[in-house]
């Protein structure tokens, strides 16, 4: 069975400062990896994904994440945050052997950006 | 194109009543998932439909929960004899190829 650990439940950060959200997973097989963002009172929006290929993936709004197989990690980074990045961020994995593609989510990290 | 839609957006019900939650997936997506998001349990998988295959019900918390998917499209999640611990946001997602896209959710409050 797989599991996902997000090490920080809340991350306060000043506007224009960098932020890193940590995600580690455990699985006996290879995985697909995802980051979702949830703005207040909204559903989950896909931020970025790793399915195969380059281990560094980027989103259109400046976030990036790097898949590190040896450390079983998929940390999310942004070099300069905006107030609008205030949201909850969820890391999720699905096992490549699971044809159903069920997602296992981490507990989430609440990012609060202040001026 | 249109995303995943869910209705109602909010539902308040009395303990012991039955509720039905609806999900309209993205057109053409063959896979449909239900998840539950609650303060104590985070995001939990409930049930999964893929084409005409039998659904994966392994995440349903009790036999009070059931779901169906008609015509390979719309899905309904039914909770019978609701309990206060059923209060949560119920999220639906659909997928065409490994990537799941979520609806806005239905917030269920059991009083």
XYZ file of C-alpha atoms in Angstrom:
226
model
C 0.000 0.000 0.000
C 1.164 3.503 -0.673
C 1.245 6.481 1.650
C 1.911 10.176 1.243
C 3.410 12.485 3.851
C 3.286 16.243 3.697
C 5.605 17.341 6.420
C 4.193 20.820 6.998
C 0.552 21.418 7.849
C 0.894 25.172 7.500
C 3.495 27.398 5.866
C 3.367 31.159 6.430
C 5.307 33.160 3.856
C 5.720 36.795 2.914
C 4.744 38.046 -0.522
C 7.563 37.765 -3.086
C 9.467 35.304 -0.882
C 10.194 31.736 -2.018
C 8.255 28.763 -0.725
C 8.861 25.010 -0.647
C 6.232 22.437 0.231
C 7.562 19.023 1.044
C 6.026 15.737 -0.065
C 7.365 12.248 0.525
C 5.735 9.012 -0.475
C 6.197 5.321 0.079
C 5.247 2.631 -2.395
C 6.495 -0.798 -3.383
C 5.978 0.006 -7.075
C 6.567 2.992 -9.306
C 4.130 5.875 -9.049
C 2.614 8.832 -10.782
C 2.749 12.057 -8.796
C 0.491 15.082 -8.626
C 0.088 18.399 -6.877
C -3.399 19.843 -6.517
C -4.351 23.266 -5.160
C -7.566 24.092 -3.353
C -8.627 27.712 -3.002
C -11.161 28.557 -0.254
C -14.566 26.992 -0.867
C -13.503 25.500 -4.181
C -12.687 22.046 -5.519
C -9.242 20.702 -6.281
C -7.371 22.091 -9.264
C -4.498 20.211 -10.871
C -1.317 22.227 -10.458
C 1.204 19.884 -12.041
C 1.925 16.225 -12.627
C 4.737 13.775 -13.137
C 3.875 10.772 -15.299
C 7.182 10.072 -17.047
C 10.118 11.796 -18.699
C 11.830 14.820 -17.196
C 11.838 14.724 -13.419
C 11.388 18.496 -13.227
C 7.862 19.612 -14.021
C 6.519 23.141 -14.155
C 3.134 24.816 -13.991
C 1.971 27.848 -15.926
C 1.877 30.035 -12.804
C 5.478 29.626 -11.707
C 5.381 26.505 -9.535
C 7.752 23.616 -10.147
C 8.264 20.202 -8.612
C 11.043 17.678 -8.928
C 10.603 13.930 -8.701
C 13.444 12.383 -6.733
C 13.138 8.612 -6.929
C 15.975 7.829 -4.531
C 14.506 10.065 -1.847
C 10.906 9.206 -2.786
C 10.049 12.896 -2.819
C 8.117 15.343 -4.976
C 8.646 18.732 -3.355
C 6.841 21.791 -4.714
C 8.608 25.146 -5.046
C 7.907 28.679 -6.165
C 10.646 31.321 -6.191
C 8.340 34.278 -5.514
C 4.802 33.935 -4.159
C 1.812 36.214 -4.594
C -1.057 36.913 -2.242
C -3.233 34.906 -4.638
C -1.178 31.772 -3.917
C -2.837 31.549 -0.509
C -4.499 28.133 -0.650
C -4.187 24.550 0.488
C -1.876 22.322 -1.506
C -2.228 18.555 -1.730
C 0.326 16.046 -2.925
C -1.108 12.827 -4.376
C 0.183 9.581 -5.836
C -1.227 6.699 -7.810
C 0.573 3.458 -8.448
C 1.443 2.673 -12.055
C 0.284 -0.907 -11.499
C -3.155 0.256 -10.392
C -5.180 0.379 -13.564
C -7.929 2.101 -11.610
C -5.622 5.028 -10.854
C -6.935 5.723 -7.355
C -5.252 8.705 -5.768
C -3.743 8.620 -2.296
C -3.539 12.132 -0.891
C -1.331 13.733 1.692
C -2.900 15.673 4.546
C -2.375 18.981 2.790
C -0.275 22.088 3.434
C -1.979 25.406 4.048
C 0.024 28.255 2.527
C -0.714 31.710 3.900
C 0.894 34.591 2.017
C 1.034 37.939 3.791
C 2.137 41.350 2.475
C -14.827 22.897 -22.480
C -17.066 22.249 -19.484
C -15.493 20.789 -16.389
C -16.875 18.380 -13.831
C -20.078 19.655 -12.278
C -21.724 18.598 -9.035
C -25.087 19.290 -7.487
C -26.224 20.479 -5.098
C -23.341 22.681 -3.971
C -24.646 22.570 -0.403
C -26.979 20.152 1.317
C -28.253 20.306 4.861
C -30.161 17.279 6.049
C -31.466 15.847 9.273
C -29.894 12.805 10.828
C -31.547 9.652 9.536
C -32.610 11.067 6.167
C -31.334 9.810 2.810
C -29.421 12.099 0.435
C -28.393 11.915 -3.202
C -25.413 13.752 -4.618
C -24.954 14.131 -8.359
C -21.868 14.323 -10.544
C -21.623 15.187 -14.253
C -18.163 14.241 -15.544
C -16.220 15.819 -18.374
C -17.631 14.615 -21.674
C -15.689 11.660 -23.026
C -14.040 10.736 -19.740
C -14.475 7.046 -19.053
C -13.361 7.044 -15.422
C -15.281 8.640 -12.562
C -14.268 8.826 -8.902
C -15.866 9.914 -5.646
C -13.796 11.209 -2.742
C -14.725 12.612 0.649
C -12.955 15.502 2.359
C -13.433 15.985 6.065
C -11.486 17.761 8.779
C -10.555 14.660 10.662
C -9.845 12.296 7.786
C -8.488 14.480 4.987
C -9.202 13.309 1.429
C -10.468 9.748 1.202
C -11.227 7.645 -1.861
C -14.769 6.250 -1.866
C -15.594 4.566 -5.171
C -14.414 4.381 -8.775
C -16.170 3.621 -12.075
C -14.341 2.735 -15.286
C -16.361 2.161 -18.425
C -18.585 -0.890 -18.133
C -16.422 -2.639 -15.548
C -17.685 -3.391 -12.070
C -16.949 -0.405 -9.804
C -14.216 -0.447 -7.185
C -16.157 0.106 -3.966
C -13.259 -0.534 -1.625
C -13.360 2.957 -0.092
C -17.028 3.077 0.884
C -17.123 3.459 4.698
C -20.322 1.513 5.303
C -23.195 -0.182 3.510
C -25.207 3.025 3.910
C -23.167 4.410 1.033
C -23.815 3.411 -2.565
C -23.237 4.876 -5.993
C -24.311 4.250 -9.519
C -23.314 5.532 -12.903
C -25.941 5.607 -15.604
C -25.082 5.329 -19.279
C -21.402 5.688 -18.557
C -21.868 9.352 -17.719
C -23.734 10.881 -14.773
C -23.151 9.388 -11.336
C -25.195 9.556 -8.157
C -23.789 8.941 -4.681
C -26.486 7.945 -2.201
C -26.126 8.008 1.555
C -28.909 6.302 3.469
C -29.848 7.065 7.076
C -27.316 9.870 7.311
C -25.254 10.267 10.465
C -23.455 13.342 11.789
C -20.100 11.786 10.914
C -21.172 11.837 7.260
C -20.822 15.634 7.278
C -18.062 16.431 4.779
C -17.386 17.751 1.311
C -17.984 15.109 -1.330
C -15.799 15.533 -4.388
C -16.250 13.939 -7.775
C -13.488 13.608 -10.352
C -13.293 12.282 -13.876
C -10.358 11.106 -15.922
C -9.580 10.236 -19.510
C -5.988 9.179 -19.059
C -4.503 8.976 -15.560
C -5.079 12.625 -14.681
C -8.132 13.342 -12.530
C -10.077 16.576 -12.798
C -12.266 17.527 -9.859
C -15.632 19.169 -9.511
C -16.383 21.915 -6.974
C -17.807 19.465 -4.460
C -21.010 19.125 -2.461
C -20.844 20.256 1.147
C -23.064 17.939 3.194
C -24.098 18.956 6.676
C -26.032 16.484 8.812
C -27.835 18.097 11.741
